[in-house]
Amino acid sequence: MDLKAILAGLAFAIMWSSAFTSARIIVADASPMLALTLRYAISGLLGVAIARALGQSWSLTPAQWRATIVFGVLQNAVYLGLNFVAMQTVEASLAAIVASTMPLLVALATWIVLGERLRPLGIAGLVAGLVGVVIIMGARISGGVDLFGLALCGIGVLALTVATLSVRGATSGGNFLMIVGLQMLVGCLACGIALALFETPRLEPSLPLALAFAYTTLVPGLAATFVWFWLVNRIGATRAATFHFLNPFFGVAIAALLLSEPLGGRDILGVAVITLGILAVQIARQPRRDRDRAPAS
C-alpha cells in the first residue's frame, strides 16, 4: 500500500468519524429529519452536477439502480436518520462506537448467514469486538445512558449492515459519483417523507449550526465518499475497508476534543479492544495473496 493510499485512508477515517460530532451540533438547533432532508438535497444535487461535469451518465444498470435505492433508503435515511434522532439524547462518541461495529456485523453475517469461511484471526476479532462493546455498554448503561437513543443507534447500524450485504458488487460498471449523488437524492425523498409524517420542524439559526451543517454536507457527505471510491479503485475494497479499524478511536477522540465529552477508563479500554477486533477481522478477510503481497507494497 503506497503513501497516497495510506493518507487517503486516514483522511477517510477522520472525515467519517467526525460526522457524529457535527451531527450532535446540528440536532441541538435543528430537528433531525429537517436537517437531513436539506443536507441530502444539497449534497445530492452537487454530486449529480459534479458527476455530469465529469461526463458520467444517470443511465444506470438495474444492479446500480438497486444499489442506489437500497443504500439511499437504508444508509442515508434509516441509518443516519435514526442516528440523528438518537443524538438528541446520546453522546456523539457512543453513536460513533456503535456505528463502528458495522465491519464486525458484516463479517459475522457473511460467516453465519452466507457461509463464507472466516479464519481463526477473524473469529478472534469478532470475539474481541463483542468484548469491547460489552465493556463500553456496561459503563455507559450504569452511567445512565438513554436506552431508547442507544436502541436507535443499534437499529441504524443493523440497517447499514443489511444495505452493505445487499449491494455487494452491485456498483461495478462506472458512474460511481452519479450513484453517490442519486443515493443522496433518494435519501432526501425518504427523509422528507419521514419529516412530513413524524416530525414537527424546528430550526434555530446559529453560527455553530451553520458551520456544522456546511461541514457535514460537504466533508462527510461528499468528500469522504469521493475519497472512499478513489481508495477502493486504487487498492481494492477489502484492503480499503481495513481503515475502518480507526473509526472508533477517531470518533471518540473528535467528540472529546470538540464537544468535551467525558471519557472513562472503561471507554478507552473498550475502544482499544473494538479497534483491534475490527483490524483483526479485516486482515483475516483479505485474500491470502493480498496479505502475502502486503509487506512489499
mmCIF file of C-alpha atoms in Angstrom:
data_model
loop_
_atom_site.group_PDB
_atom_site.id
_atom_site.type_symbol
_atom_site.label_atom_id
_atom_site.label_comp_id
_atom_site.label_asym_id
_atom_site.label_seq_id
_atom_site.Cartn_x
_atom_site.Cartn_y
_atom_site.Cartn_z
ATOM 1 C CA MET A 1 0.000 0.000 0.000
ATOM 2 C CA ASP A 2 1.591 3.289 -1.120
ATOM 3 C CA LEU A 3 1.798 6.539 0.821
ATOM 4 C CA LYS A 4 -1.046 8.210 -1.120
ATOM 5 C CA ALA A 5 -3.388 5.336 -0.285
ATOM 6 C CA ILE A 6 -2.409 5.453 3.392
ATOM 7 C CA LEU A 7 -3.012 9.207 3.603
ATOM 8 C CA ALA A 8 -6.340 8.831 1.774
ATOM 9 C CA GLY A 9 -7.391 6.069 4.164
ATOM 10 C CA LEU A 10 -6.527 8.201 7.171
ATOM 11 C CA ALA A 11 -8.411 11.152 5.691
ATOM 12 C CA PHE A 12 -11.477 8.981 5.049
ATOM 13 C CA ALA A 13 -11.465 7.597 8.595
ATOM 14 C CA ILE A 14 -11.210 11.091 10.104
ATOM 15 C CA MET A 15 -13.968 12.517 7.905
ATOM 16 C CA TRP A 16 -16.303 9.555 8.519
ATOM 17 C CA SER A 17 -15.711 9.641 12.272
ATOM 18 C CA SER A 18 -16.164 13.403 12.547
ATOM 19 C CA ALA A 19 -19.723 13.211 11.175
ATOM 20 C CA PHE A 20 -21.084 12.146 14.565
ATOM 21 C CA THR A 21 -19.728 15.233 16.290
ATOM 22 C CA SER A 22 -21.073 17.584 13.626
ATOM 23 C CA ALA A 23 -24.446 15.785 13.747
ATOM 24 C CA ARG A 24 -24.595 16.287 17.523
ATOM 25 C CA ILE A 25 -24.070 20.023 16.985
ATOM 26 C CA ILE A 26 -26.732 20.157 14.262
ATOM 27 C CA VAL A 27 -29.523 18.463 16.225
ATOM 28 C CA ALA A 28 -29.050 20.953 19.077
ATOM 29 C CA ASP A 29 -30.545 23.672 16.853
ATOM 30 C CA ALA A 30 -32.476 21.808 14.130
ATOM 31 C CA SER A 31 -34.845 18.862 14.039
ATOM 32 C CA PRO A 32 -33.172 15.697 12.686
ATOM 33 C CA MET A 33 -35.299 14.949 9.613
ATOM 34 C CA LEU A 34 -35.390 18.573 8.519
ATOM 35 C CA ALA A 35 -31.589 18.793 8.748
ATOM 36 C CA LEU A 36 -31.075 15.543 6.835
ATOM 37 C CA THR A 37 -33.615 16.407 4.135
ATOM 38 C CA LEU A 38 -31.850 19.699 3.465
ATOM 39 C CA ARG A 39 -28.421 18.091 3.655
ATOM 40 C CA TYR A 40 -29.267 15.362 1.146
ATOM 41 C CA ALA A 41 -30.930 17.811 -1.223
ATOM 42 C CA ILE A 42 -27.764 19.919 -1.352
ATOM 43 C CA SER A 43 -25.294 17.007 -1.380
ATOM 44 C CA GLY A 44 -27.300 15.070 -3.950
ATOM 45 C CA LEU A 45 -27.650 17.964 -6.383
ATOM 46 C CA LEU A 46 -23.956 18.810 -6.014
ATOM 47 C CA GLY A 47 -22.964 15.168 -6.500
ATOM 48 C CA VAL A 48 -25.088 14.782 -9.647
ATOM 49 C CA ALA A 49 -23.823 18.099 -11.052
ATOM 50 C CA ILE A 50 -20.176 17.118 -10.471
ATOM 51 C CA ALA A 51 -20.784 13.677 -11.980
ATOM 52 C CA ARG A 52 -22.365 15.210 -15.077
ATOM 53 C CA ALA A 53 -19.476 17.665 -15.378
ATOM 54 C CA LEU A 54 -17.129 14.667 -15.380
ATOM 55 C CA GLY A 55 -19.135 13.047 -18.151
ATOM 56 C CA GLN A 56 -20.910 10.432 -16.065
ATOM 57 C CA SER A 57 -24.385 9.258 -17.040
ATOM 58 C CA TRP A 58 -27.507 8.729 -14.963
ATOM 59 C CA SER A 59 -28.389 5.810 -17.205
ATOM 60 C CA LEU A 60 -27.566 3.099 -14.662
ATOM 61 C CA THR A 61 -27.707 -0.674 -14.858
ATOM 62 C CA PRO A 62 -30.517 -2.462 -12.966
ATOM 63 C CA ALA A 63 -27.973 -3.559 -10.328
ATOM 64 C CA GLN A 64 -26.764 0.015 -9.926
ATOM 65 C CA TRP A 65 -30.322 1.316 -9.544
ATOM 66 C CA ARG A 66 -30.957 -1.347 -6.914
ATOM 67 C CA ALA A 67 -27.811 -0.285 -5.049
ATOM 68 C CA THR A 68 -28.812 3.361 -5.332
ATOM 69 C CA ILE A 69 -32.281 2.796 -3.885
ATOM 70 C CA VAL A 70 -31.229 0.309 -1.177
ATOM 71 C CA PHE A 71 -28.381 2.489 0.046
ATOM 72 C CA GLY A 72 -30.395 5.669 -0.305
ATOM 73 C CA VAL A 73 -33.115 4.287 1.952
ATOM 74 C CA LEU A 74 -31.220 2.051 4.386
ATOM 75 C CA GLN A 75 -27.972 4.002 4.751
ATOM 76 C CA ASN A 76 -28.970 7.606 4.188
ATOM 77 C CA ALA A 77 -32.496 7.581 5.623
ATOM 78 C CA VAL A 78 -32.690 4.736 8.154
ATOM 79 C CA TYR A 79 -29.087 4.548 9.427
ATOM 80 C CA LEU A 80 -28.299 8.262 9.510
ATOM 81 C CA GLY A 81 -31.888 9.253 10.269
ATOM 82 C CA LEU A 82 -32.012 7.101 13.387
ATOM 83 C CA ASN A 83 -28.549 8.289 14.429
ATOM 84 C CA PHE A 84 -29.574 11.952 14.078
ATOM 85 C CA VAL A 85 -32.681 11.310 16.166
ATOM 86 C CA ALA A 86 -30.648 9.380 18.742
ATOM 87 C CA MET A 87 -28.021 12.094 19.100
ATOM 88 C CA GLN A 88 -30.565 14.405 20.620
ATOM 89 C CA THR A 89 -30.049 12.343 23.788
ATOM 90 C CA VAL A 90 -26.993 10.143 23.094
ATOM 91 C CA GLU A 91 -23.407 11.387 23.037
ATOM 92 C CA ALA A 92 -21.610 11.532 19.693
ATOM 93 C CA SER A 93 -18.824 9.261 20.959
ATOM 94 C CA LEU A 94 -21.251 6.478 21.824
ATOM 95 C CA ALA A 95 -23.053 6.772 18.475
ATOM 96 C CA ALA A 96 -19.691 6.586 16.689
ATOM 97 C CA ILE A 97 -18.698 3.466 18.623
ATOM 98 C CA VAL A 98 -21.972 1.692 17.801
ATOM 99 C CA ALA A 99 -21.712 2.623 14.117
ATOM 100 C CA SER A 100 -18.099 1.474 14.023
ATOM 101 C CA THR A 101 -19.183 -2.105 14.714
ATOM 102 C CA MET A 102 -20.563 -2.369 11.158
ATOM 103 C CA PRO A 103 -17.486 -4.216 9.766
ATOM 104 C CA LEU A 104 -17.828 -6.736 12.596
ATOM 105 C CA LEU A 105 -21.524 -7.257 11.855
ATOM 106 C CA VAL A 106 -20.839 -7.675 8.136
ATOM 107 C CA ALA A 107 -18.151 -10.257 8.832
ATOM 108 C CA LEU A 108 -20.424 -12.096 11.271
ATOM 109 C CA ALA A 109 -23.305 -12.168 8.768
ATOM 110 C CA THR A 110 -21.154 -13.374 5.876
ATOM 111 C CA TRP A 111 -19.785 -16.120 8.113
ATOM 112 C CA ILE A 112 -23.030 -17.338 9.697
ATOM 113 C CA VAL A 113 -25.676 -16.429 7.119
ATOM 114 C CA LEU A 114 -23.788 -16.570 3.821
ATOM 115 C CA GLY A 115 -21.445 -19.377 4.817
ATOM 116 C CA GLU A 116 -18.191 -17.635 3.919
ATOM 117 C CA ARG A 117 -15.099 -19.059 5.573
ATOM 118 C CA LEU A 118 -13.628 -16.927 8.360
ATOM 119 C CA ARG A 119 -10.082 -17.577 9.529
ATOM 120 C CA PRO A 120 -9.292 -18.024 13.244
ATOM 121 C CA LEU A 121 -7.877 -14.475 13.370
ATOM 122 C CA GLY A 122 -11.235 -13.168 12.143
ATOM 123 C CA ILE A 123 -13.140 -15.181 14.747
ATOM 124 C CA ALA A 124 -10.833 -13.823 17.435
ATOM 125 C CA GLY A 125 -11.515 -10.322 16.098
ATOM 126 C CA LEU A 126 -15.276 -10.847 16.356
ATOM 127 C CA VAL A 127 -14.914 -12.021 19.948
ATOM 128 C CA ALA A 128 -12.693 -9.042 20.772
ATOM 129 C CA GLY A 129 -15.204 -6.657 19.214
ATOM 130 C CA LEU A 130 -18.024 -8.154 21.273
ATOM 131 C CA VAL A 131 -15.955 -7.877 24.446
ATOM 132 C CA GLY A 132 -15.152 -4.236 23.681
ATOM 133 C CA VAL A 133 -18.824 -3.411 23.125
ATOM 134 C CA VAL A 134 -19.778 -5.106 26.400
ATOM 135 C CA ILE A 135 -17.113 -3.125 28.271
ATOM 136 C CA ILE A 136 -18.329 0.213 26.892
ATOM 137 C CA MET A 137 -22.048 -0.509 27.166
ATOM 138 C CA GLY A 138 -21.664 -1.709 30.718
ATOM 139 C CA ALA A 139 -20.001 1.555 31.651
ATOM 140 C CA ARG A 140 -22.479 3.738 29.770
ATOM 141 C CA ILE A 141 -25.647 1.939 30.934
ATOM 142 C CA SER A 142 -24.540 2.120 34.544
ATOM 143 C CA GLY A 143 -23.888 5.816 33.941
ATOM 144 C CA GLY A 144 -27.478 6.424 32.848
ATOM 145 C CA VAL A 145 -27.342 6.432 29.029
ATOM 146 C CA ASP A 146 -30.649 6.936 27.221
ATOM 147 C CA LEU A 147 -31.600 3.387 26.274
ATOM 148 C CA PHE A 148 -34.086 4.441 23.592
ATOM 149 C CA GLY A 149 -31.452 6.508 21.835
ATOM 150 C CA LEU A 150 -28.963 3.664 22.163
ATOM 151 C CA ALA A 151 -31.510 1.272 20.622
ATOM 152 C CA LEU A 152 -31.975 3.636 17.672
ATOM 153 C CA CYS A 153 -28.208 3.607 17.085
ATOM 154 C CA GLY A 154 -28.262 -0.200 17.185
ATOM 155 C CA ILE A 155 -31.111 -0.448 14.674
ATOM 156 C CA GLY A 156 -29.304 2.063 12.475
ATOM 157 C CA VAL A 157 -26.090 0.049 12.278
ATOM 158 C CA LEU A 158 -28.106 -3.098 11.531
ATOM 159 C CA ALA A 159 -29.750 -1.262 8.613
ATOM 160 C CA LEU A 160 -26.330 -0.204 7.343
ATOM 161 C CA THR A 161 -25.118 -3.799 7.610
ATOM 162 C CA VAL A 162 -28.093 -5.095 5.611
ATOM 163 C CA ALA A 163 -27.514 -2.424 2.963
ATOM 164 C CA THR A 164 -23.837 -3.339 2.697
ATOM 165 C CA LEU A 165 -24.624 -7.034 2.247
ATOM 166 C CA SER A 166 -27.452 -6.359 -0.194
ATOM 167 C CA VAL A 167 -25.429 -4.396 -2.733
ATOM 168 C CA ARG A 168 -22.047 -6.124 -2.656
ATOM 169 C CA GLY A 169 -20.562 -5.697 -6.124
ATOM 170 C CA ALA A 170 -23.697 -4.010 -7.446
ATOM 171 C CA THR A 171 -21.980 -0.651 -8.018
ATOM 172 C CA SER A 172 -19.465 -2.017 -10.532
ATOM 173 C CA GLY A 173 -19.688 -0.616 -14.046
ATOM 174 C CA GLY A 174 -18.694 3.024 -13.537
ATOM 175 C CA ASN A 175 -20.745 6.155 -12.808
ATOM 176 C CA PHE A 176 -19.702 5.985 -9.142
ATOM 177 C CA LEU A 177 -20.140 9.676 -8.421
ATOM 178 C CA MET A 178 -23.511 9.706 -10.138
ATOM 179 C CA ILE A 179 -24.612 6.772 -7.975
ATOM 180 C CA VAL A 180 -23.484 8.651 -4.865
ATOM 181 C CA GLY A 181 -25.445 11.760 -5.869
ATOM 182 C CA LEU A 182 -28.586 9.807 -6.705
ATOM 183 C CA GLN A 183 -28.312 7.859 -3.430
ATOM 184 C CA MET A 184 -28.413 11.145 -1.579
ATOM 185 C CA LEU A 185 -31.467 12.316 -3.507
ATOM 186 C CA VAL A 186 -33.195 9.035 -2.631
ATOM 187 C CA GLY A 187 -32.269 9.710 0.998
ATOM 188 C CA CYS A 188 -33.661 13.240 0.648
ATOM 189 C CA LEU A 189 -37.004 11.867 -0.547
ATOM 190 C CA ALA A 190 -37.172 9.247 2.231
ATOM 191 C CA CYS A 191 -36.230 11.736 4.948
ATOM 192 C CA GLY A 192 -38.698 14.246 3.523
ATOM 193 C CA ILE A 193 -41.492 11.694 3.866
ATOM 194 C CA ALA A 194 -40.430 10.964 7.471
ATOM 195 C CA LEU A 195 -40.318 14.706 8.145
ATOM 196 C CA ALA A 196 -43.879 15.157 6.889
ATOM 197 C CA LEU A 197 -45.227 12.163 8.805
ATOM 198 C CA PHE A 198 -43.393 12.162 12.123
ATOM 199 C CA GLU A 199 -41.654 15.434 12.875
ATOM 200 C CA THR A 200 -42.527 18.982 13.786
ATOM 201 C CA PRO A 201 -39.822 21.001 12.018
ATOM 202 C CA ARG A 202 -37.545 23.017 14.273
ATOM 203 C CA LEU A 203 -34.842 25.432 13.181
ATOM 204 C CA GLU A 204 -32.974 27.863 15.428
ATOM 205 C CA PRO A 205 -30.353 29.630 13.271
ATOM 206 C CA SER A 206 -26.925 29.912 14.877
ATOM 207 C CA LEU A 207 -23.283 30.058 13.812
ATOM 208 C CA PRO A 208 -22.468 26.556 15.193
ATOM 209 C CA LEU A 209 -25.447 25.146 13.254
ATOM 210 C CA ALA A 210 -24.387 26.843 10.012
ATOM 211 C CA LEU A 211 -20.780 25.680 10.314
ATOM 212 C CA ALA A 212 -21.690 22.118 11.325
ATOM 213 C CA PHE A 213 -24.300 21.834 8.564
ATOM 214 C CA ALA A 214 -21.910 23.095 5.886
ATOM 215 C CA TYR A 215 -19.178 20.770 7.149
ATOM 216 C CA THR A 216 -21.471 17.722 7.303
ATOM 217 C CA THR A 217 -22.843 18.371 3.829
ATOM 218 C CA LEU A 218 -19.517 18.914 2.094
ATOM 219 C CA VAL A 219 -16.980 16.826 4.030
ATOM 220 C CA PRO A 220 -18.538 13.576 5.382
ATOM 221 C CA GLY A 221 -21.364 13.910 2.841
ATOM 222 C CA LEU A 222 -19.380 14.388 -0.387
ATOM 223 C CA ALA A 223 -15.620 14.494 0.152
ATOM 224 C CA ALA A 224 -15.441 11.310 2.255
ATOM 225 C CA THR A 225 -17.454 9.415 -0.336
ATOM 226 C CA PHE A 226 -15.224 10.599 -3.179
ATOM 227 C CA VAL A 227 -12.091 9.656 -1.219
ATOM 228 C CA TRP A 228 -13.566 6.252 -0.422
ATOM 229 C CA PHE A 229 -14.241 5.418 -4.080
ATOM 230 C CA TRP A 230 -10.781 6.659 -5.062
ATOM 231 C CA LEU A 231 -9.259 4.425 -2.382
ATOM 232 C CA VAL A 232 -11.294 1.391 -3.466
ATOM 233 C CA ASN A 233 -10.250 1.899 -7.083
ATOM 234 C CA ARG A 234 -6.603 2.202 -6.047
ATOM 235 C CA ILE A 235 -6.172 -0.661 -3.558
ATOM 236 C CA GLY A 236 -9.413 -2.651 -3.679
ATOM 237 C CA ALA A 237 -12.442 -2.749 -1.395
ATOM 238 C CA THR A 238 -11.117 -5.351 1.040
ATOM 239 C CA ARG A 239 -7.844 -3.590 1.754
ATOM 240 C CA ALA A 240 -9.564 -0.189 1.842
ATOM 241 C CA ALA A 241 -12.009 -1.485 4.450
ATOM 242 C CA THR A 242 -9.091 -2.072 6.802
ATOM 243 C CA PHE A 243 -9.121 1.660 7.571
ATOM 244 C CA HIS A 244 -12.456 1.183 9.360
ATOM 245 C CA PHE A 245 -10.455 -0.022 12.360
ATOM 246 C CA LEU A 246 -9.553 3.623 13.011
ATOM 247 C CA ASN A 247 -13.167 4.795 13.276
ATOM 248 C CA PRO A 248 -13.801 4.003 16.979
ATOM 249 C CA PHE A 249 -10.644 5.839 18.021
ATOM 250 C CA PHE A 250 -11.219 8.907 15.820
ATOM 251 C CA GLY A 251 -14.937 9.061 16.658
ATOM 252 C CA VAL A 252 -14.276 9.162 20.379
ATOM 253 C CA ALA A 253 -11.249 11.473 20.097
ATOM 254 C CA ILE A 254 -13.038 14.083 17.959
ATOM 255 C CA ALA A 255 -16.105 14.109 20.235
ATOM 256 C CA ALA A 256 -13.894 14.543 23.284
ATOM 257 C CA LEU A 257 -11.900 17.331 21.625
ATOM 258 C CA LEU A 258 -14.739 19.395 20.160
ATOM 259 C CA LEU A 259 -17.659 18.573 22.473
ATOM 260 C CA SER A 260 -15.723 17.910 25.697
ATOM 261 C CA GLU A 261 -17.494 14.573 26.073
ATOM 262 C CA PRO A 262 -16.083 12.716 29.083
ATOM 263 C CA LEU A 263 -14.074 9.533 28.639
ATOM 264 C CA GLY A 264 -13.625 6.969 31.380
ATOM 265 C CA GLY A 265 -11.042 4.239 31.659
ATOM 266 C CA ARG A 266 -13.557 1.584 30.574
ATOM 267 C CA ASP A 267 -14.428 3.648 27.494
ATOM 268 C CA ILE A 268 -10.781 3.851 26.467
ATOM 269 C CA LEU A 269 -10.257 0.138 27.086
ATOM 270 C CA GLY A 270 -13.404 -0.778 25.134
ATOM 271 C CA VAL A 271 -12.441 1.406 22.170
ATOM 272 C CA ALA A 272 -8.977 -0.160 22.078
ATOM 273 C CA VAL A 273 -10.420 -3.690 22.129
ATOM 274 C CA ILE A 274 -13.007 -2.903 19.408
ATOM 275 C CA THR A 275 -10.322 -1.265 17.273
ATOM 276 C CA LEU A 276 -8.090 -4.330 17.472
ATOM 277 C CA GLY A 277 -11.077 -6.572 16.771
ATOM 278 C CA ILE A 278 -12.019 -4.687 13.608
ATOM 279 C CA LEU A 279 -8.402 -4.724 12.424
ATOM 280 C CA ALA A 280 -8.153 -8.481 13.006
ATOM 281 C CA VAL A 281 -11.393 -9.149 11.116
ATOM 282 C CA GLN A 282 -10.394 -7.001 8.154
ATOM 283 C CA ILE A 283 -6.946 -8.588 7.913
ATOM 284 C CA ALA A 284 -8.478 -12.071 8.118
ATOM 285 C CA ARG A 285 -10.955 -11.287 5.331
ATOM 286 C CA GLN A 286 -8.251 -10.206 2.893
ATOM 287 C CA PRO A 287 -7.451 -12.780 0.193
ATOM 288 C CA ARG A 288 -4.338 -14.691 1.156
ATOM 289 C CA ARG A 289 -2.424 -13.468 -1.888
ATOM 290 C CA ASP A 290 -3.093 -9.837 -0.856
ATOM 291 C CA ARG A 291 -1.796 -10.494 2.662
ATOM 292 C CA ASP A 292 1.281 -12.173 1.242
ATOM 293 C CA ARG A 293 1.965 -9.168 -1.017
ATOM 294 C CA ALA A 294 1.240 -6.534 1.625
ATOM 295 C CA PRO A 295 4.781 -6.125 3.056
ATOM 296 C CA ALA A 296 6.182 -5.451 -0.427
ATOM 297 C CA SER A 297 3.608 -2.854 -1.444
#
